[in-house]
Every structure is written in structure tokens, then in C-alpha cells.
Amino acid sequence: MTPVTLGLCLSIGLLTGPLLALACSKPDPGSIALVISPPWIERDTVIEASNGRLIGPTSAFLGSFAISTEPEFAQLLKENGIWFVVDGSGIASLCGITI
């Protein structure tokens, strides 16, 4: 096995665990959610239509932080075209966002 292949396999192995843990986490009502959407939809409009609100100083190209007390918030977002909705509390604290 070449060093490049070995390095690639090692990198993939190290990144898979944290990415799976993030993808499997669901936001609790009232906690911060990381909303990941396709770039062609109006994410802020979809979040408001799903009974939530944007939080944080800015949005990224594919993601934003949102919050809602609605128990079905994640499901409503997905029904309105959002790709992923995960618990964003840990990531938000790294970005300096608190509620």
C-alpha cells in the first residue's frame, strides 16, 4: 500500500466517526439546530414557514443555525426542502453563539 493510499484511508477513517455522530443527532425542541439546505432555496423563508427563526450573526453557503420550540421542527424543515437538520449546540458554541 502506498503512503498516499494509507494516508487517505486513515483520513477517511478518522472523519467517519464524528460525521456519523453529527448526522445522527436530532435537535431537541428549544435547542439550536444546524440546518443544511441546497443553495437554490430561500433557507430563511423555509425556517420561518416551519415555525422557527434564524440565529447567529451570519449564514454559510449551505447552512444556518435555527431554533424552534416546535416538536416537529426538523420534520417540517425536511418536508419544505431542507437536506439535513442536526443538533447544532456544540458547533454553535464553537462559533460563539449562545441562546
XYZ file of C-alpha atoms in Angstrom:
99
model
C 0.000 0.000 0.000
C 1.438 3.366 -0.976
C 1.816 6.153 1.592
C -0.796 8.254 -0.223
C -3.358 5.441 -0.121
C -2.569 4.743 3.512
C -2.952 8.437 4.389
C -6.252 8.652 2.513
C -7.650 5.576 4.261
C -6.536 6.888 7.635
C -8.116 10.304 6.980
C -11.417 8.753 5.920
C -11.410 6.512 8.981
C -10.783 9.423 11.341
C -13.514 11.592 9.812
C -16.230 8.950 9.513
C -16.985 8.630 13.242
C -17.535 12.315 14.003
C -19.547 12.834 10.817
C -21.831 9.895 11.618
C -22.304 11.140 15.180
C -23.265 14.585 13.864
C -25.613 13.171 11.228
C -27.443 11.002 13.773
C -28.052 13.751 16.341
C -31.517 15.289 16.388
C -32.157 18.737 17.885
C -34.405 18.934 20.931
C -37.245 21.485 20.913
C -35.839 24.809 22.073
C -32.225 23.894 21.267
C -30.066 25.113 18.406
C -30.375 23.218 15.126
C -27.904 23.225 12.263
C -29.967 23.467 9.071
C -28.247 22.324 5.864
C -30.036 23.057 2.607
C -29.482 23.212 -1.131
C -28.193 26.604 -2.276
C -31.174 27.315 -4.544
C -33.830 27.621 -1.819
C -34.525 30.572 0.465
C -33.413 28.979 3.747
C -34.639 31.851 5.958
C -38.121 31.674 4.405
C -38.287 27.887 4.872
C -37.176 28.172 8.510
C -39.840 30.795 9.244
C -42.503 28.732 7.427
C -41.546 25.780 9.649
C -42.196 27.813 12.844
C -38.533 28.575 13.547
C -36.185 31.531 13.460
C -32.614 32.073 12.326
C -29.984 32.738 14.986
C -26.389 33.823 14.760
C -24.645 36.669 13.073
C -24.498 35.135 9.590
C -25.371 32.153 7.436
C -22.994 29.975 5.460
C -23.440 28.902 1.849
C -25.262 25.656 2.723
C -26.058 26.007 6.425
C -27.563 28.174 9.133
C -28.365 27.922 12.803
C -32.040 27.998 13.736
C -34.170 27.478 16.809
C -37.779 26.498 17.435
C -39.883 25.156 20.290
C -41.991 23.213 17.772
C -41.565 19.448 18.424
C -41.880 18.663 14.703
C -39.469 21.422 13.603
C -36.930 19.076 11.978
C -39.643 17.158 10.141
C -41.296 20.359 8.898
C -37.957 21.618 7.587
C -37.324 18.382 5.695
C -40.810 18.468 4.206
C -40.057 22.004 2.975
C -36.855 21.021 1.140
C -34.081 21.120 3.746
C -31.486 18.352 3.321
C -30.350 17.779 6.929
C -31.316 19.050 10.370
C -28.947 18.112 13.196
C -28.238 19.220 16.746
C -26.134 22.346 16.384
C -25.470 23.179 20.031
C -21.848 22.024 20.030
C -20.986 23.648 16.726
C -22.780 26.859 17.695
C -20.755 27.135 20.908
C -17.554 26.841 18.844
C -18.851 29.735 16.717
C -19.612 31.837 19.817
C -23.405 31.591 19.531
C -25.384 31.191 22.753
C -29.096 31.381 23.449
